XYZ file of N, CA, C and O in Angstrom:
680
model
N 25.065 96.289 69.234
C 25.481 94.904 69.313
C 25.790 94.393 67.907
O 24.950 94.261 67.016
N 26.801 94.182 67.835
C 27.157 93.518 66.426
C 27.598 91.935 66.686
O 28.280 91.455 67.591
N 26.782 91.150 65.256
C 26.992 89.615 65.413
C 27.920 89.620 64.388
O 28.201 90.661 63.795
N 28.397 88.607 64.138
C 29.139 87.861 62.894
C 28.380 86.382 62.441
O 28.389 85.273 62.973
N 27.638 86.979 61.038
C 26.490 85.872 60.714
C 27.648 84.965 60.138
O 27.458 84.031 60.916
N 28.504 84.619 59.506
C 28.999 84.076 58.980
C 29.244 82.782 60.229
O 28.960 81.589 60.123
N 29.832 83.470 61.343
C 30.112 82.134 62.492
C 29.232 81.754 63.168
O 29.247 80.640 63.692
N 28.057 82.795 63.331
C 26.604 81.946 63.529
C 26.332 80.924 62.899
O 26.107 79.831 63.421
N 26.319 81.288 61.105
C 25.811 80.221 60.354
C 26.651 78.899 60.260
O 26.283 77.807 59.827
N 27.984 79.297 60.820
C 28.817 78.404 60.390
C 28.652 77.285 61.832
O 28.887 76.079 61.771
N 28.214 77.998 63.040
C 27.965 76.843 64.232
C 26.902 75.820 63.833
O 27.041 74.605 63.972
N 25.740 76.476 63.285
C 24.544 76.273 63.175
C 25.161 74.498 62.026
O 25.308 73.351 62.447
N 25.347 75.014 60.673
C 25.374 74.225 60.300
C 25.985 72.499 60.342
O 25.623 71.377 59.987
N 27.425 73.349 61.199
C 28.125 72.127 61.429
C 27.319 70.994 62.419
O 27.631 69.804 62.461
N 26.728 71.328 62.841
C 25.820 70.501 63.405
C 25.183 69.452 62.399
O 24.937 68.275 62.660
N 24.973 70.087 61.238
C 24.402 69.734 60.521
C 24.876 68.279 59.788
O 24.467 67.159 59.482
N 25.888 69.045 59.750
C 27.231 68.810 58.844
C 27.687 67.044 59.385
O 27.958 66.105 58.636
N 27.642 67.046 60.966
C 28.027 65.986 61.272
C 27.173 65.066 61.582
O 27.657 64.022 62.019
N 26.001 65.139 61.484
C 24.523 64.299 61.403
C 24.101 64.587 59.948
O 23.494 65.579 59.545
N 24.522 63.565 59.261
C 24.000 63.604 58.086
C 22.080 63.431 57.683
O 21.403 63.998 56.825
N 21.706 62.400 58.740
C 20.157 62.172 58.497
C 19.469 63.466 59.371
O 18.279 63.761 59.258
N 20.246 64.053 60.096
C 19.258 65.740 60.472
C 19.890 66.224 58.904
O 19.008 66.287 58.048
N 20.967 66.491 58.535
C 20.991 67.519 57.715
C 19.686 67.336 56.124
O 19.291 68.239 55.387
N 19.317 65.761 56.080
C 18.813 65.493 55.234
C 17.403 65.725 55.725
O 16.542 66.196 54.982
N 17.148 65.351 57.130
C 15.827 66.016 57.785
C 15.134 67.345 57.398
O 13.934 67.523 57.190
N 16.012 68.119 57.354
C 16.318 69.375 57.170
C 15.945 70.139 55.803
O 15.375 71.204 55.564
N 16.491 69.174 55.048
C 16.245 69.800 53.619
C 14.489 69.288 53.213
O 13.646 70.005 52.673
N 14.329 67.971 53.630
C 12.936 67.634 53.222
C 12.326 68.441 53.677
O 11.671 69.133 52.897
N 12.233 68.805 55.494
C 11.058 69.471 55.653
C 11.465 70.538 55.188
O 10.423 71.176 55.037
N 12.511 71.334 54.769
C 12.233 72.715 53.928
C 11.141 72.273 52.680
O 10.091 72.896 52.526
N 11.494 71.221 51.887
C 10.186 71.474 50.922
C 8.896 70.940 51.301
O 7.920 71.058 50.560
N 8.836 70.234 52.657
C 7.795 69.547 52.789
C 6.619 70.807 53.628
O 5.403 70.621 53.681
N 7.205 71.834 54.117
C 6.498 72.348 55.379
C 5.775 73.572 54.638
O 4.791 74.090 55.166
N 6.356 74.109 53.196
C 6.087 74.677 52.599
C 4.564 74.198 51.856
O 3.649 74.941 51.503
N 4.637 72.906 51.773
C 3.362 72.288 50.804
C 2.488 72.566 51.713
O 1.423 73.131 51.468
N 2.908 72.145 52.993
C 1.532 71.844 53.937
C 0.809 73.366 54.267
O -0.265 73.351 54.868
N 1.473 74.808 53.827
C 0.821 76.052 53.738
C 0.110 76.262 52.629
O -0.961 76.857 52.519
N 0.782 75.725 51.783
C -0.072 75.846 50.363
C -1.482 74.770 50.793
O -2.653 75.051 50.539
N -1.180 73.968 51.237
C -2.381 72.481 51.118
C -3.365 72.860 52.219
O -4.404 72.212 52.344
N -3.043 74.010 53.122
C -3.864 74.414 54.225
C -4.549 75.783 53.226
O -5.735 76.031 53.445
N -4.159 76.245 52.654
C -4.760 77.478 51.917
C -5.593 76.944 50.947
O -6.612 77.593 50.713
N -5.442 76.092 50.429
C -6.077 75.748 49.216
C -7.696 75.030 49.832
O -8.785 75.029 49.258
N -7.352 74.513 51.072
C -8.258 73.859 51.402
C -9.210 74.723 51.990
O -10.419 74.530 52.116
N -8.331 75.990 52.442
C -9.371 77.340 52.924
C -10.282 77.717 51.713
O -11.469 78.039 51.762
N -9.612 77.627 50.802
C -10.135 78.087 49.437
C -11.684 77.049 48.923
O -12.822 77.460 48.696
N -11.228 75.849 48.882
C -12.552 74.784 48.412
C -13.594 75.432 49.826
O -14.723 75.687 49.407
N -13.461 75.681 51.090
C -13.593 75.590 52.200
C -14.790 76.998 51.888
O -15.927 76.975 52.359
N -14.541 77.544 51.481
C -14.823 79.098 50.935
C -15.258 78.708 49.717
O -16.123 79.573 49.856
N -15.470 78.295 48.772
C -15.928 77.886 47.944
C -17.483 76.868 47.821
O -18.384 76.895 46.983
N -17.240 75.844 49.310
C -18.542 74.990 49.065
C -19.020 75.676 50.229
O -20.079 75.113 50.507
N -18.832 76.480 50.958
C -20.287 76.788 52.023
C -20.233 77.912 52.073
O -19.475 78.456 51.270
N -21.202 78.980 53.277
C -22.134 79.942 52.627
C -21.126 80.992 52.831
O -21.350 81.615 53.869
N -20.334 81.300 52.340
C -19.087 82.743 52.241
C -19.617 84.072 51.833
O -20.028 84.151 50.675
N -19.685 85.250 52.673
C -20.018 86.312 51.897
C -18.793 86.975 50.990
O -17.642 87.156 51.386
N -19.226 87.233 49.915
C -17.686 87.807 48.733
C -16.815 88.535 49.421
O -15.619 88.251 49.367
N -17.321 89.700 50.256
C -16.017 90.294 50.657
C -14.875 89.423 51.339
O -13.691 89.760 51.298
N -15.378 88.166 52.030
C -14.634 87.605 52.779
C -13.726 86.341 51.830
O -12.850 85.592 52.263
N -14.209 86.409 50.607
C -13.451 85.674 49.448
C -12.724 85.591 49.528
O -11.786 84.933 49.979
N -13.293 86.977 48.631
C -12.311 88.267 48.222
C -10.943 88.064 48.379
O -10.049 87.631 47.651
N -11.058 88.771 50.273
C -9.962 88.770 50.950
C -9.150 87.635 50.837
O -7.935 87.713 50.652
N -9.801 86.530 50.947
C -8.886 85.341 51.177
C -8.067 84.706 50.102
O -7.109 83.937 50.174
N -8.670 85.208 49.132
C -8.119 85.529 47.607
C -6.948 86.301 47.347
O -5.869 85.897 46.913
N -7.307 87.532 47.685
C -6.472 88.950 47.240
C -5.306 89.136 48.524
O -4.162 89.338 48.117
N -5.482 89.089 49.965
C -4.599 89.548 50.386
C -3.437 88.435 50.584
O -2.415 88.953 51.034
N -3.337 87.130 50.378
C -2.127 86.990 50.115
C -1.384 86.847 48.748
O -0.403 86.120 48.592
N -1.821 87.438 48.003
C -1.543 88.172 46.356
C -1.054 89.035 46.464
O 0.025 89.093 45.874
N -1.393 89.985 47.082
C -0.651 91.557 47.257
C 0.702 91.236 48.323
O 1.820 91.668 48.046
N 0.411 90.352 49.677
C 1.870 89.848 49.963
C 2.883 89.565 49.223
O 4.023 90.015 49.334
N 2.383 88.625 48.266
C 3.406 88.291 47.211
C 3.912 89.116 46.260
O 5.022 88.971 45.749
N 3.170 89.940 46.015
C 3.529 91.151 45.197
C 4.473 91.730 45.873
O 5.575 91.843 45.337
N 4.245 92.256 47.275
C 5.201 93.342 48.135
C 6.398 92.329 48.084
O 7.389 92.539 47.385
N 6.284 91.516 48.659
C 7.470 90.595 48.251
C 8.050 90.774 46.935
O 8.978 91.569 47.081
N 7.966 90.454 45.829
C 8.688 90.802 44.383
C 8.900 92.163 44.221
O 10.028 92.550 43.916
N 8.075 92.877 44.361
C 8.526 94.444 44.376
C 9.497 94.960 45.399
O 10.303 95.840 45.099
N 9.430 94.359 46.770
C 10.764 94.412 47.781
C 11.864 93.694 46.903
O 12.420 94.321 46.002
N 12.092 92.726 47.099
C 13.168 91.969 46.519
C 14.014 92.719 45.185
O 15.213 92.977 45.082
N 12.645 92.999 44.024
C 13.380 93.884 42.762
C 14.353 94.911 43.595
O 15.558 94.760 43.792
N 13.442 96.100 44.077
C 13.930 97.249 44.659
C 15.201 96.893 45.568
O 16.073 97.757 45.467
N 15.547 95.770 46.486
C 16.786 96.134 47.693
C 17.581 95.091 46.770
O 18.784 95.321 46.894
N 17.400 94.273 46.092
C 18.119 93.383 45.332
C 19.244 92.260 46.374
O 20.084 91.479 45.927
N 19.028 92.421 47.298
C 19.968 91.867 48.297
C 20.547 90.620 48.031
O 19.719 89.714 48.126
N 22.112 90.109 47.616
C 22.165 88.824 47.906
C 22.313 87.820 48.846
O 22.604 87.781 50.041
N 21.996 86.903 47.859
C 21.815 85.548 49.174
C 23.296 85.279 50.132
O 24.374 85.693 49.705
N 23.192 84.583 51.383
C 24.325 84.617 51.977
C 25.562 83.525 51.042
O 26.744 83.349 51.336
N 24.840 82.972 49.958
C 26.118 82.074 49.779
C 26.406 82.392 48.676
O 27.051 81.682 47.904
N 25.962 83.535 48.425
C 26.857 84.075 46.734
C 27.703 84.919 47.601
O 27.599 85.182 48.799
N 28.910 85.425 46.357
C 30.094 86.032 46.779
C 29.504 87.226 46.955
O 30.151 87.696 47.890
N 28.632 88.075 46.633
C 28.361 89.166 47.101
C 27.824 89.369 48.510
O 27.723 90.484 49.022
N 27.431 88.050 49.205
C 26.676 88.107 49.924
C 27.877 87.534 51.399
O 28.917 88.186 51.486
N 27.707 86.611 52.232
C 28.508 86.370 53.098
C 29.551 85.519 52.452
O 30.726 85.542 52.818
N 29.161 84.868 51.615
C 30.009 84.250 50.870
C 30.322 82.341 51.798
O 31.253 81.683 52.263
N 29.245 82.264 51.643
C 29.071 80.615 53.082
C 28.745 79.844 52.308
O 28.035 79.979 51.312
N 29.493 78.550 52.920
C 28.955 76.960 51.763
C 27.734 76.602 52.779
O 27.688 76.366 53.986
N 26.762 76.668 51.733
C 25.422 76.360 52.564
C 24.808 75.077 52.573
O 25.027 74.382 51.580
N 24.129 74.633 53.422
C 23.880 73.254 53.438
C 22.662 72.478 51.874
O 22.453 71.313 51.533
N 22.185 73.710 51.369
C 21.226 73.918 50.033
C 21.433 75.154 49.502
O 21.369 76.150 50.223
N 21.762 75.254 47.896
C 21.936 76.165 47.332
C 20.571 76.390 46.538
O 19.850 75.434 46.253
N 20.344 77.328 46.294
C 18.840 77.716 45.593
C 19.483 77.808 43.871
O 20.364 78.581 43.494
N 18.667 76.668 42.922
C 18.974 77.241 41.669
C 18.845 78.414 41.152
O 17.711 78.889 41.204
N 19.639 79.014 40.680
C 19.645 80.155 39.570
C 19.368 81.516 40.713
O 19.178 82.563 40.094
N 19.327 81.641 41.905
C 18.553 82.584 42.618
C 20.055 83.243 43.749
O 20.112 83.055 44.964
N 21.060 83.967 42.956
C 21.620 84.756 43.954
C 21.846 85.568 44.731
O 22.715 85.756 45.583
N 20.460 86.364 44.174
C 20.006 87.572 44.776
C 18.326 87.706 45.531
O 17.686 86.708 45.861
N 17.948 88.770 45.658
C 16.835 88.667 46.080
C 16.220 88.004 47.458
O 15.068 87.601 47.623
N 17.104 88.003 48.225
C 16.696 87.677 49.247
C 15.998 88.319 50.690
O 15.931 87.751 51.780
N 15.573 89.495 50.379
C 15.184 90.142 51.096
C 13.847 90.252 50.719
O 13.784 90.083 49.501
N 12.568 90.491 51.286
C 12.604 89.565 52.395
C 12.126 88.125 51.801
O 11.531 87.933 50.741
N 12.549 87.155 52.776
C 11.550 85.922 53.002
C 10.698 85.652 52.195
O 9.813 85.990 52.981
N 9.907 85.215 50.956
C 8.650 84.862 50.726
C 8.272 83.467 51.306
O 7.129 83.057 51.508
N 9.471 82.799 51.540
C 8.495 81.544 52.444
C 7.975 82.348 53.913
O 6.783 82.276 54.209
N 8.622 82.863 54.513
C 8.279 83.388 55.853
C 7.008 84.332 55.471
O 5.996 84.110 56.137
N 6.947 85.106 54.726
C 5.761 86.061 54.419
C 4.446 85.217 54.093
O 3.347 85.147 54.643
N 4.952 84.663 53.081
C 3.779 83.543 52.848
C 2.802 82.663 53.868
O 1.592 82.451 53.962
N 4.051 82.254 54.606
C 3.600 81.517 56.056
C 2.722 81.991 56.808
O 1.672 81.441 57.141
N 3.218 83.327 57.195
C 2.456 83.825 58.256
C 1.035 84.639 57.448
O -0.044 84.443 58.007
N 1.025 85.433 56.306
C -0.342 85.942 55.949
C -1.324 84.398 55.747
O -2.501 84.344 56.102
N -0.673 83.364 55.196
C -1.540 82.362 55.085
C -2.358 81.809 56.323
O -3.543 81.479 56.353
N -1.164 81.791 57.605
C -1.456 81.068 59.117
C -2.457 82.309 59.654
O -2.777 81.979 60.796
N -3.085 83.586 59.324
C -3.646 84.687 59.745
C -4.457 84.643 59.171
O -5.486 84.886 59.801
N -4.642 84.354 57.767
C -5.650 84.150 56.944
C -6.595 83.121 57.687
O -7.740 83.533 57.875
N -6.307 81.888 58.125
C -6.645 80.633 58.335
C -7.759 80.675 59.225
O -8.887 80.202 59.086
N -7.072 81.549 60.496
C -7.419 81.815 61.795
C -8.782 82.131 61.752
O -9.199 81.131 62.336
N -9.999 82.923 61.435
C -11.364 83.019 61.588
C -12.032 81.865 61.340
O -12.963 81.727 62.133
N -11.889 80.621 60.235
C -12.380 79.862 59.633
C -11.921 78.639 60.417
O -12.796 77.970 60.967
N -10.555 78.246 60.537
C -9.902 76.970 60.927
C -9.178 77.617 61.688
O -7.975 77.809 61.517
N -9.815 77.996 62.561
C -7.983 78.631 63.842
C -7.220 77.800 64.518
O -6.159 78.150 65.036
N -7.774 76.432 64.580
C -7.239 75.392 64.872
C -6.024 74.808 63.803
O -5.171 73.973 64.106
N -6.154 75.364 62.702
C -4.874 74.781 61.548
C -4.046 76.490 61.909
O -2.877 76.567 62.285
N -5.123 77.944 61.648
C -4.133 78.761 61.984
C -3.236 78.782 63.010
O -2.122 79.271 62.821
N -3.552 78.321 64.087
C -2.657 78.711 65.479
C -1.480 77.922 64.676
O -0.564 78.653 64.300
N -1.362 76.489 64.345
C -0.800 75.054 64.183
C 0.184 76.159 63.325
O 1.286 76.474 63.773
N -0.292 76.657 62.163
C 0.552 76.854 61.164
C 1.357 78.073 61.369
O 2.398 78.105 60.713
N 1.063 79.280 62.278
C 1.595 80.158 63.068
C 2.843 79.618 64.089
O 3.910 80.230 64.093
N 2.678 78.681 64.769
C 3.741 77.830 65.357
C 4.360 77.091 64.784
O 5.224 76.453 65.387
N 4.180 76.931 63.615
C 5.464 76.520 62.478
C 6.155 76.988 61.920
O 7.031 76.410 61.277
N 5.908 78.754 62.014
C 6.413 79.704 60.846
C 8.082 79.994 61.303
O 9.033 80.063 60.523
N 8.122 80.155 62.995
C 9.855 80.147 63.307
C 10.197 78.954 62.688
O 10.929 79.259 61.747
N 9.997 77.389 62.745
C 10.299 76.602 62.830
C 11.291 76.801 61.171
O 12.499 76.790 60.934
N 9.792 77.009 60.105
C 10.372 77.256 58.872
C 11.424 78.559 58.452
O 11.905 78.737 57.333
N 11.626 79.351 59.582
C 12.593 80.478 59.647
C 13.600 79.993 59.830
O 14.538 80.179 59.055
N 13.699 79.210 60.941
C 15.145 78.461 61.289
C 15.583 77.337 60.302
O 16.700 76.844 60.459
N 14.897 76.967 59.448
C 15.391 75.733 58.636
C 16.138 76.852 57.252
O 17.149 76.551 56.618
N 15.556 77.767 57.112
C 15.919 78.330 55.592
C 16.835 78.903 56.516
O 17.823 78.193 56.329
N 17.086 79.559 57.213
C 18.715 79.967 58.340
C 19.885 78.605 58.181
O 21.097 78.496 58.001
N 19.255 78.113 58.282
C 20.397 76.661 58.869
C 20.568 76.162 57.347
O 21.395 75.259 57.225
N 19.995 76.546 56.282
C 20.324 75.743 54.723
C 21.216 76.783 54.481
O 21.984 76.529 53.553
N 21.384 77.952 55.045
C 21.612 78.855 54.656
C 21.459 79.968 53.419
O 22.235 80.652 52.752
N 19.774 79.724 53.504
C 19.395 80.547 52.425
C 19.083 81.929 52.183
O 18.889 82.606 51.174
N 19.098 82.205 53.833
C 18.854 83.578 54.277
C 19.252 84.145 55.265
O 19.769 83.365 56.065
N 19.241 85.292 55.607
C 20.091 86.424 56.496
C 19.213 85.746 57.399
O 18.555 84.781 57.009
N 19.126 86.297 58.928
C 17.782 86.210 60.058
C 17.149 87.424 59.593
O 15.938 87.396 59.815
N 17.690 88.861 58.820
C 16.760 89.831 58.847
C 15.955 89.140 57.657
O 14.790 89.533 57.709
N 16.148 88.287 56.647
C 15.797 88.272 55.948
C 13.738 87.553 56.428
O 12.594 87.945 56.200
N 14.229 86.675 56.970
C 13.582 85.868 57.960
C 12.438 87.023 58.550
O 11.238 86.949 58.286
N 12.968 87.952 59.283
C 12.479 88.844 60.092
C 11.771 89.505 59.337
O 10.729 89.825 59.910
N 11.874 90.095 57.677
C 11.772 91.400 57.495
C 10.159 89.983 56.787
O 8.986 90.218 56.494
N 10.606 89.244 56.785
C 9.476 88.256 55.770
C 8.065 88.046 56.451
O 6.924 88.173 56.007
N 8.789 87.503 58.287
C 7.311 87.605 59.475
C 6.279 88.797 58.679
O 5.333 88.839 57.892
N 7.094 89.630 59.406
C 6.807 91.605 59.515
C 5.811 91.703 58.500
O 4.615 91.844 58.754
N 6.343 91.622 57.230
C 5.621 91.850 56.013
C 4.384 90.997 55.592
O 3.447 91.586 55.052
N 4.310 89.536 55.820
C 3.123 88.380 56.232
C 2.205 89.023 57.193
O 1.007 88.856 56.966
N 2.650 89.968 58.578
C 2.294 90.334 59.523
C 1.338 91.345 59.247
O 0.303 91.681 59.823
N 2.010 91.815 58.080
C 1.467 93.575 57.975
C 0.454 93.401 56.871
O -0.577 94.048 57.057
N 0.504 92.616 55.662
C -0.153 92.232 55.184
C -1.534 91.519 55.779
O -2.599 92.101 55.575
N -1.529 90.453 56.404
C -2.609 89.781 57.556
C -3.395 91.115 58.011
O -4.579 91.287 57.721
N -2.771 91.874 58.616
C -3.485 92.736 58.960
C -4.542 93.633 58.170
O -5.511 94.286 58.558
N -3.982 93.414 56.916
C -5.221 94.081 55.863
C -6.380 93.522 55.911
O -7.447 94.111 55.742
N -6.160 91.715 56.271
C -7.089 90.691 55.905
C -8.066 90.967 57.285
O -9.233 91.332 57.138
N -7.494 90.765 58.580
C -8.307 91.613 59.612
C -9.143 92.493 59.183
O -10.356 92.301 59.272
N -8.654 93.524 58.684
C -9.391 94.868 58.924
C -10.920 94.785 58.196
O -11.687 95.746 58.260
């Protein structure tokens, strides 16, 4: 089955395009939905910090979404992929351009981030994990529709959040 992302992205946006207060919707919660993973982690962190935590379980909550982020920069160096709206890439006027960043888009670190954080969450606050797990398409489809990323990019970002989390399990 072969798609043509270019006229995907290009349906997607025009939508956008002709509702100016969604398209502006759009861009806030891209930076806004991002804080609220960081502001849910951090709070895991004080959370883990003032009551009775055994270290290994710190640790973890420490280290494994560090090493996500790592696999992330070390993916990205290695496939170097560009973004869809540089000329190397699909070459699309996107609804947000990322400063200075034409490459590297493979995979996702908001999507990776998302989900090892929303997995992380889950033993302690599973009530913010589930919440923040059911936000993570949401934030897939917004960096799609700014056009900041492929869907594999999106995909390969879950996967890797996914696979990572799973360290934090084990």
């Amino acid at each position: 089955m072969h798609y043509d992302y270019k006229t995907l992205y290009e349906k997607h946006a025009n939508f956008f395009r002709q509702r100016p207060k969604a398209q502006k919707t759009l861009t806030v919660v891209n930076f806004a939905l991002p804080a609220v993973y960081l502001l849910a982690y951090l709070a895991l962190l004080l959370y883990a910090v003032f009551t009775d935590f055994d270290n290994l379980a710190f640790i973890k909550i420490l280290f494994v979404p560090a090493v996500c982020l790592l696999c992330v920069m070390l993916l990205r160096l290695m496939i170097d992929r560009p973004r869809p709206y540089s000329e190397e890439g699909a070459n699309i006027q996107p609804l947000l351009r990322k400063k200075s960043k034409d490459k590297e888009s493979f995979p996702s670190r908001h999507l990776a981030s998302a989900v090892v954080i929303a997995v992380t969450l889950l033993p302690y606050l599973p009530w913010a994990g589930i919440c923040l797990l059911a936000l993570s398409p949401l934030l897939g489809y917004i960096r799609f529709a700014l056009g900041l990323h492929y869907p594999s990019d999106l995909f390969g970002g879950a996967v890797l959040g996914a696979l990572c989390a799973l360290l934090y399990l084990l």
